[in-house]
Tab-separated table of C-alpha atoms in Angstrom:
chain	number	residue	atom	x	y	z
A	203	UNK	CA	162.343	14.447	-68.559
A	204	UNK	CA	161.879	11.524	-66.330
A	205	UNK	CA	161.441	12.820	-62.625
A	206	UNK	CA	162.189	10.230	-59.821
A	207	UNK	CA	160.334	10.884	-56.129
A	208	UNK	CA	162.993	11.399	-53.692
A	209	UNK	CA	161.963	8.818	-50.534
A	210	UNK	CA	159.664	10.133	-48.021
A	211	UNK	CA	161.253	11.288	-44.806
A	212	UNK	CA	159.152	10.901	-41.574
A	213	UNK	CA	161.055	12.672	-38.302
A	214	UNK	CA	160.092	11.834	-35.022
A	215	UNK	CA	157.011	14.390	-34.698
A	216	UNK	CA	155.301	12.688	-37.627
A	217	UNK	CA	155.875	9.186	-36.910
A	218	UNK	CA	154.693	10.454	-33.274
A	219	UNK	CA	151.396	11.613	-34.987
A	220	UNK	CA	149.957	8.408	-36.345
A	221	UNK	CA	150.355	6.579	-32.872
A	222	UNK	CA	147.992	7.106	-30.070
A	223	UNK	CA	150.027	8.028	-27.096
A	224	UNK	CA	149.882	5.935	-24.067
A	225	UNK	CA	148.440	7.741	-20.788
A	226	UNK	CA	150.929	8.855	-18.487
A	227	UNK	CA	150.964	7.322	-15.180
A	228	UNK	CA	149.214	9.071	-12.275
A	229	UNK	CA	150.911	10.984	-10.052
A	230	UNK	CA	149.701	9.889	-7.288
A	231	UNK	CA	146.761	7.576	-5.862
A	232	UNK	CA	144.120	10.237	-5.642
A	233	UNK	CA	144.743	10.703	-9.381
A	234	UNK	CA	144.105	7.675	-10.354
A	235	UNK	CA	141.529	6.678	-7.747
A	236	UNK	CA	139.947	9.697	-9.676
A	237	UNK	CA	140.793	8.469	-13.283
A	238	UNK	CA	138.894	4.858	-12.758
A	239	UNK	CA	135.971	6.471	-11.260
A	240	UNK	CA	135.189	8.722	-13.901
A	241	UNK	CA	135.948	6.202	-16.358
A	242	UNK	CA	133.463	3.684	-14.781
A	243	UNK	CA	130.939	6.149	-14.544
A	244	UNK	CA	131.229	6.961	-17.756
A	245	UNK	CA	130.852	3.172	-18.450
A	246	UNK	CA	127.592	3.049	-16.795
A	247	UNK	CA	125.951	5.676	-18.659
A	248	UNK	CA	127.661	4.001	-21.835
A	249	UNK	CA	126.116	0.982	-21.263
A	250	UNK	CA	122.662	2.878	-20.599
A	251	UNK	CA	123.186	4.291	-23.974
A	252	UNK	CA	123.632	1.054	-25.577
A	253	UNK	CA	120.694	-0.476	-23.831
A	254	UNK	CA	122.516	-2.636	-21.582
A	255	UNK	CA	120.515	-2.011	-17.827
A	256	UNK	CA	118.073	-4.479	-16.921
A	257	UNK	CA	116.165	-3.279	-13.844
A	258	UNK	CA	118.281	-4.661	-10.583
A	259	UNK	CA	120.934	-6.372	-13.051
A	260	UNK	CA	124.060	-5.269	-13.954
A	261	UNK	CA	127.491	-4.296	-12.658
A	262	UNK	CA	130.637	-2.910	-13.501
A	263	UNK	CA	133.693	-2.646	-10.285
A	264	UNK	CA	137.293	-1.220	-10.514
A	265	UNK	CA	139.911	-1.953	-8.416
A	266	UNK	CA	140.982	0.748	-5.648
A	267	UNK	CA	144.440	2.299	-6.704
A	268	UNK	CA	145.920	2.490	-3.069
A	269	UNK	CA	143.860	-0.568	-1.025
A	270	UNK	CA	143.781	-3.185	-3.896
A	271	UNK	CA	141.520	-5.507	-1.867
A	272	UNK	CA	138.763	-2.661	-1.826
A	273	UNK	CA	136.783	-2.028	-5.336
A	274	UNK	CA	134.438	0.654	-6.735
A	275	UNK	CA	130.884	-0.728	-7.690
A	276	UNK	CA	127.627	0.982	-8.438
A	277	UNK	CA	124.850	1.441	-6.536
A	278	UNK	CA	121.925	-0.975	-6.279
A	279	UNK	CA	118.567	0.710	-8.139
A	280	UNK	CA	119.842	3.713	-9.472
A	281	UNK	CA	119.676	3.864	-13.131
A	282	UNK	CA	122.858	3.262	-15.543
A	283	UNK	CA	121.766	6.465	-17.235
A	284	UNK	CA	121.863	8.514	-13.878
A	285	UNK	CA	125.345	7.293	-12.559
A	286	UNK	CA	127.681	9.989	-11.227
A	287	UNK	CA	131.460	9.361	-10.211
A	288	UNK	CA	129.881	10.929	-6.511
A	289	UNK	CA	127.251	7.612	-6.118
A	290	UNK	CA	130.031	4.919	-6.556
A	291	UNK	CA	130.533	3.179	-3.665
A	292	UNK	CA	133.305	1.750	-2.024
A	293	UNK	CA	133.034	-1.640	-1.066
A	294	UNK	CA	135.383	-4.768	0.489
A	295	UNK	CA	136.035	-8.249	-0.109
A	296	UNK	CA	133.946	-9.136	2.926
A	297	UNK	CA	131.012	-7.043	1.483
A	298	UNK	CA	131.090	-3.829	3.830
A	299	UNK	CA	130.194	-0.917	2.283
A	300	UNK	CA	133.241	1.614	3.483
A	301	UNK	CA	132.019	4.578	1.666
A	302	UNK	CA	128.625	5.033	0.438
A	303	UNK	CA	124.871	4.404	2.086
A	304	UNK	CA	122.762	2.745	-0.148
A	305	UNK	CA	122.973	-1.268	-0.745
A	306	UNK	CA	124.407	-2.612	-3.881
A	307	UNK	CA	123.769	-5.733	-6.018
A	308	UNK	CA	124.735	-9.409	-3.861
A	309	UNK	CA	125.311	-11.085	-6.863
A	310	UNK	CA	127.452	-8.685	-8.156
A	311	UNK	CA	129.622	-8.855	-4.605
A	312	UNK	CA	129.529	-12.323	-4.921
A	313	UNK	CA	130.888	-12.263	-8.666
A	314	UNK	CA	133.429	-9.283	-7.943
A	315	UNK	CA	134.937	-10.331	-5.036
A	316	UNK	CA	135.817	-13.374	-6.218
A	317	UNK	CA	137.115	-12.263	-9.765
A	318	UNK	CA	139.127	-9.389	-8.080
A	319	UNK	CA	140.627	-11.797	-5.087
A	320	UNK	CA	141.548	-14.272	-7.790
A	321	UNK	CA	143.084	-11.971	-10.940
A	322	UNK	CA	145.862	-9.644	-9.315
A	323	UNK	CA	146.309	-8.297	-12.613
A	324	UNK	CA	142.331	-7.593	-12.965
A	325	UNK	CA	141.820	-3.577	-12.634
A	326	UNK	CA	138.283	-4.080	-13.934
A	327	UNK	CA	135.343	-6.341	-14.027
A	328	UNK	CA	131.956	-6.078	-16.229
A	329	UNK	CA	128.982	-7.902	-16.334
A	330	UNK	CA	124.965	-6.693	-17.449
A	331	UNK	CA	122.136	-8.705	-18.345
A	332	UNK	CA	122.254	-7.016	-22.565
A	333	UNK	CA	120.138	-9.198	-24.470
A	334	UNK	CA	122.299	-10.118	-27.242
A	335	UNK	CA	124.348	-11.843	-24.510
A	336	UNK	CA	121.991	-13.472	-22.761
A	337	UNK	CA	120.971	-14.862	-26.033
A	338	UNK	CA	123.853	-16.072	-27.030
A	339	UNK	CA	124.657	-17.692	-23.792
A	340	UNK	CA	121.478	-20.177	-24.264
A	341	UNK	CA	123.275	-21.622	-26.899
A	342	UNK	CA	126.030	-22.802	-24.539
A	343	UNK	CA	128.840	-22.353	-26.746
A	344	UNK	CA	131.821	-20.183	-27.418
A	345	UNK	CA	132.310	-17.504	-29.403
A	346	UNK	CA	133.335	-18.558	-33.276
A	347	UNK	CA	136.150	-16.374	-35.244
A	348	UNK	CA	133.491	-15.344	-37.879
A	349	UNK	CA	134.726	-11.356	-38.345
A	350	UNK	CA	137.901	-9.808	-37.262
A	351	UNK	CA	136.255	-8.467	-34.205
A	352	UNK	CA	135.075	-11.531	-32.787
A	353	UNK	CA	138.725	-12.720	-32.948
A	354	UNK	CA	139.674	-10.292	-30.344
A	355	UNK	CA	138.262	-12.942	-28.334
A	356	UNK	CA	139.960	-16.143	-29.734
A	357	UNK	CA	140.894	-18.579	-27.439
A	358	UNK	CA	140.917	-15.923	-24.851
A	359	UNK	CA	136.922	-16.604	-23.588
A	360	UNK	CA	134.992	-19.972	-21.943
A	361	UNK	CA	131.639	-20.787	-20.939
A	362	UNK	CA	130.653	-20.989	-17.613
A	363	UNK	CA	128.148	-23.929	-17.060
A	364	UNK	CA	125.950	-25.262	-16.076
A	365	UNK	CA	123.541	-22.118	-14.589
A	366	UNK	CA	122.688	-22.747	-11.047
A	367	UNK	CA	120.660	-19.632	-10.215
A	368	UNK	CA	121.559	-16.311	-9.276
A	369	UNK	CA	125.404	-16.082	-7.863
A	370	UNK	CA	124.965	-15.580	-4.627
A	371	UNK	CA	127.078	-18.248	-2.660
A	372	UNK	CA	130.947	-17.568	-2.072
A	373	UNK	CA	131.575	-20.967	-3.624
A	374	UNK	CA	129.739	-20.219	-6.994
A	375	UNK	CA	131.692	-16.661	-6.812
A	376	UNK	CA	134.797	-18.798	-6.833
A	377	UNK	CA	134.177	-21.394	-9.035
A	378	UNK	CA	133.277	-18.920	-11.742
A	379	UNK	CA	136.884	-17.415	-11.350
A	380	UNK	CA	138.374	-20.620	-11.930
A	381	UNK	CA	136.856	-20.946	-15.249
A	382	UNK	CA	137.175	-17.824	-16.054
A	383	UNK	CA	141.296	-18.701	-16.054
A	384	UNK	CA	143.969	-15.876	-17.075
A	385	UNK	CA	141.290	-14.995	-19.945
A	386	UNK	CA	139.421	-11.875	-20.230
A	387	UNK	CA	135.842	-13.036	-20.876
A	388	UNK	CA	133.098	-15.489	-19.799
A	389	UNK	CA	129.948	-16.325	-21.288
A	390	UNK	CA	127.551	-17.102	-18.173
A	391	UNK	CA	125.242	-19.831	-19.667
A	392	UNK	CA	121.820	-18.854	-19.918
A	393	UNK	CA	122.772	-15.783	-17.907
A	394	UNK	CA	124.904	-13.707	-19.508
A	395	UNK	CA	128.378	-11.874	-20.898
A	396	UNK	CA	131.384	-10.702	-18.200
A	397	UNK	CA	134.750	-9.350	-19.277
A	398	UNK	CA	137.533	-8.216	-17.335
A	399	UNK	CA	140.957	-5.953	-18.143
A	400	UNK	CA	143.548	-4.307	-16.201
A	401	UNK	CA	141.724	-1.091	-17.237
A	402	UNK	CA	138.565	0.380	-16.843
A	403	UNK	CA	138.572	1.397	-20.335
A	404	UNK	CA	139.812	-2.445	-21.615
A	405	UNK	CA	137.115	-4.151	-19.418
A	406	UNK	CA	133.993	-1.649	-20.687
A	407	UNK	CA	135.297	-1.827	-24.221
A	408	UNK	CA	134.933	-5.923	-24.142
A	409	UNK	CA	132.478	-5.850	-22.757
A	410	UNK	CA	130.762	-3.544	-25.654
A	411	UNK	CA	132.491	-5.604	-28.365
A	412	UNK	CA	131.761	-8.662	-26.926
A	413	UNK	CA	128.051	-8.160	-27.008
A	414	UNK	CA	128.517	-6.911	-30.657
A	415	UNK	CA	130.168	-10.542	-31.537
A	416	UNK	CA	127.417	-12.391	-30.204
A	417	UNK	CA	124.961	-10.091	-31.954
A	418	UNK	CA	126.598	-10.473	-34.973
A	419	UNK	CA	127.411	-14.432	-34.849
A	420	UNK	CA	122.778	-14.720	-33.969
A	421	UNK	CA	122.558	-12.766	-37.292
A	422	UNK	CA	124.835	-14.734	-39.284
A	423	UNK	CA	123.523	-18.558	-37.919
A	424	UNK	CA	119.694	-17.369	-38.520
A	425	UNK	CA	121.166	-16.845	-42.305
A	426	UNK	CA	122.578	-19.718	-43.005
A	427	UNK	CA	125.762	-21.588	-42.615
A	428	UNK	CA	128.782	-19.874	-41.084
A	429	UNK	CA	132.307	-19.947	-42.346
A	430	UNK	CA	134.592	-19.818	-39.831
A	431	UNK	CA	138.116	-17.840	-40.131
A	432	UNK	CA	141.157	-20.568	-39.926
A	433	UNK	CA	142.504	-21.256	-36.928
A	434	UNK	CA	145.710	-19.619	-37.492
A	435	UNK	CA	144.481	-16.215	-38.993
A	436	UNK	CA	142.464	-16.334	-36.300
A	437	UNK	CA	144.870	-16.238	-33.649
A	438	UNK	CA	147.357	-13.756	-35.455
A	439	UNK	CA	144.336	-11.514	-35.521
A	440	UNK	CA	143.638	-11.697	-32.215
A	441	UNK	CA	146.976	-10.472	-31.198
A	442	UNK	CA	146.198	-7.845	-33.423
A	443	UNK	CA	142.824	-6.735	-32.161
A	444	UNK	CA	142.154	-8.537	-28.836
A	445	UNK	CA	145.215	-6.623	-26.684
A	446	UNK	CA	144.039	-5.098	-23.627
A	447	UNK	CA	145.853	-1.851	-24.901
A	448	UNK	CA	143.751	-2.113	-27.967
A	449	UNK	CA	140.710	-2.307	-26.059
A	450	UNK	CA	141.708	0.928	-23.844
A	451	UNK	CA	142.724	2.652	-27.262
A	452	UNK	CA	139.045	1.670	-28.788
A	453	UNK	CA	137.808	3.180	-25.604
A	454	UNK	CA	138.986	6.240	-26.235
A	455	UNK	CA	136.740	7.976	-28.147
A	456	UNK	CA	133.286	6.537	-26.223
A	457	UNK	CA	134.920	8.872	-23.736
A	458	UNK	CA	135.188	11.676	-25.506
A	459	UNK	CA	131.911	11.674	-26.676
A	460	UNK	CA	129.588	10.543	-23.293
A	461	UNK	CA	131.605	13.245	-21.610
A	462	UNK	CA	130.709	16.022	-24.533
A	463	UNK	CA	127.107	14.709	-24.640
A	464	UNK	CA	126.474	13.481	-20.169
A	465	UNK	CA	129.355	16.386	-18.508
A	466	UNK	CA	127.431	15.367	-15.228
A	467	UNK	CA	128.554	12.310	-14.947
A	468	UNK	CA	131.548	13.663	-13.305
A	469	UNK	CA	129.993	14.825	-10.373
């Protein structure tokens, strides 16, 4: 007796459980102002964890919820690994400190202030001295699409050249927005990686991956010659991997694991 398999039938509840549901907007700005802090604390001691600090170096803003020209930044010498949503400090375009007492990085006011006056859209903004990135960026070149995760960054990435020093004029603060474009990440030459992303979550998560890429692109040029993806799968798998909601999805469960393992970080 030949048996035929009737068609599968999916309702609503189990197509709903092989999505990721989107977060639901905050209910009001407290709630989010709340929701970005914790998430870029929780970047900090992420980045800690993946050896990103660098003594002085290194910082990561998000955009205030209700006074968009005012951002969240960390504070100068204090450890990635010792970050707590209670030392972020609030901090203008002009470079006052509005909530908060201890100084914070110039460069990184310099480099924020411009980014966030510039990109609207920009929630978030990350930049650390990792060494895979500052690596790469001595080569002075982009990115190539050598593995599906360095196409999340396919034509959506420039160099920023040549290095001049440490960012601390307004001008240099604005021309490296203007490079920077509409796209999501820079390579700093001989500096350094920044990424950006109307989320906490989808600047952090480049920022991560990003690092990974150039990591993995050193690896594969000290082994010997590198076969690039073609142009055109390499742009239909960036709009597969390289959305912003992809990189707040991807986030997602670095969350829920530096929160199981650092629960302080909330404080």
């Amino acid at each position: 007796m030949n048996v035929i398999a009737a068609p599968l039938r999916h309702n609503d509840q189990q197509a709903r459980a092989r999505k990721l549901e989107p977060r639901r907007p905050a209910a009001s700005f407290a709630e989010e102002r709340l929701h970005r802090k914790q998430r870029l604390a929780a970047t900090f001691r992420l980045f800690a964890r993946y050896g990103f600090d660098q003594g002085l170096a290194g910082h990561v803003t998000a955009r205030d919820p209700e006074f968009p020209d005012q951002y969240w930044i960390n504070p100068l010498a204090v450890h990635f690994s010792q970050i707590k949503v209670s030392d972020l400090q609030l901090v203008d375009h002009d470079g006052a400190i509005l909530i908060g007492d201890r100084p914070i990085n110039t460069a990184g006011f310099t480099i924020h202030s411009a980014l966030h006056r510039a990109r609207p859209d920009v929630i978030a903004a990350a930049h650390t001295h990792s060494t895979y990135g500052k690596a790469f960026s001595a080569l002075g070149t982009e990115l190539l699409p050598i593995t599906q995760d360095s196409c999340a960054f396919y034509e959506d990435h420039v160099v920023f050249d040549p290095f001049s020093g440490v960012v601390l004029e307004d001008s240099e603060g604005e021309r490296l927005a203007q490079t920077l474009g509409d796209r999501k990440a820079l390579i700093l030459q001989n500096h350094g990686l920044l990424t950006v992303g109307p989320t906490v979550e989808a600047a952090a998560w480049w920022f991560i991956t990003m690092d990974n890429a150039a990591q993995t692109q050193l690896l594969a040029q000290a082994a010997g010659p590198l076969k690039p993806i073609a142009p055109d799968i390499a742009k239909l798998t960036a709009s597969q991997v390289g959305t912003h909601q992809g990189g707040y999805y991807s986030f997602q469960p670095l969350w829920d694991w530096i929160v199981a393992q650092e629960p302080d970080l909330l404080d």
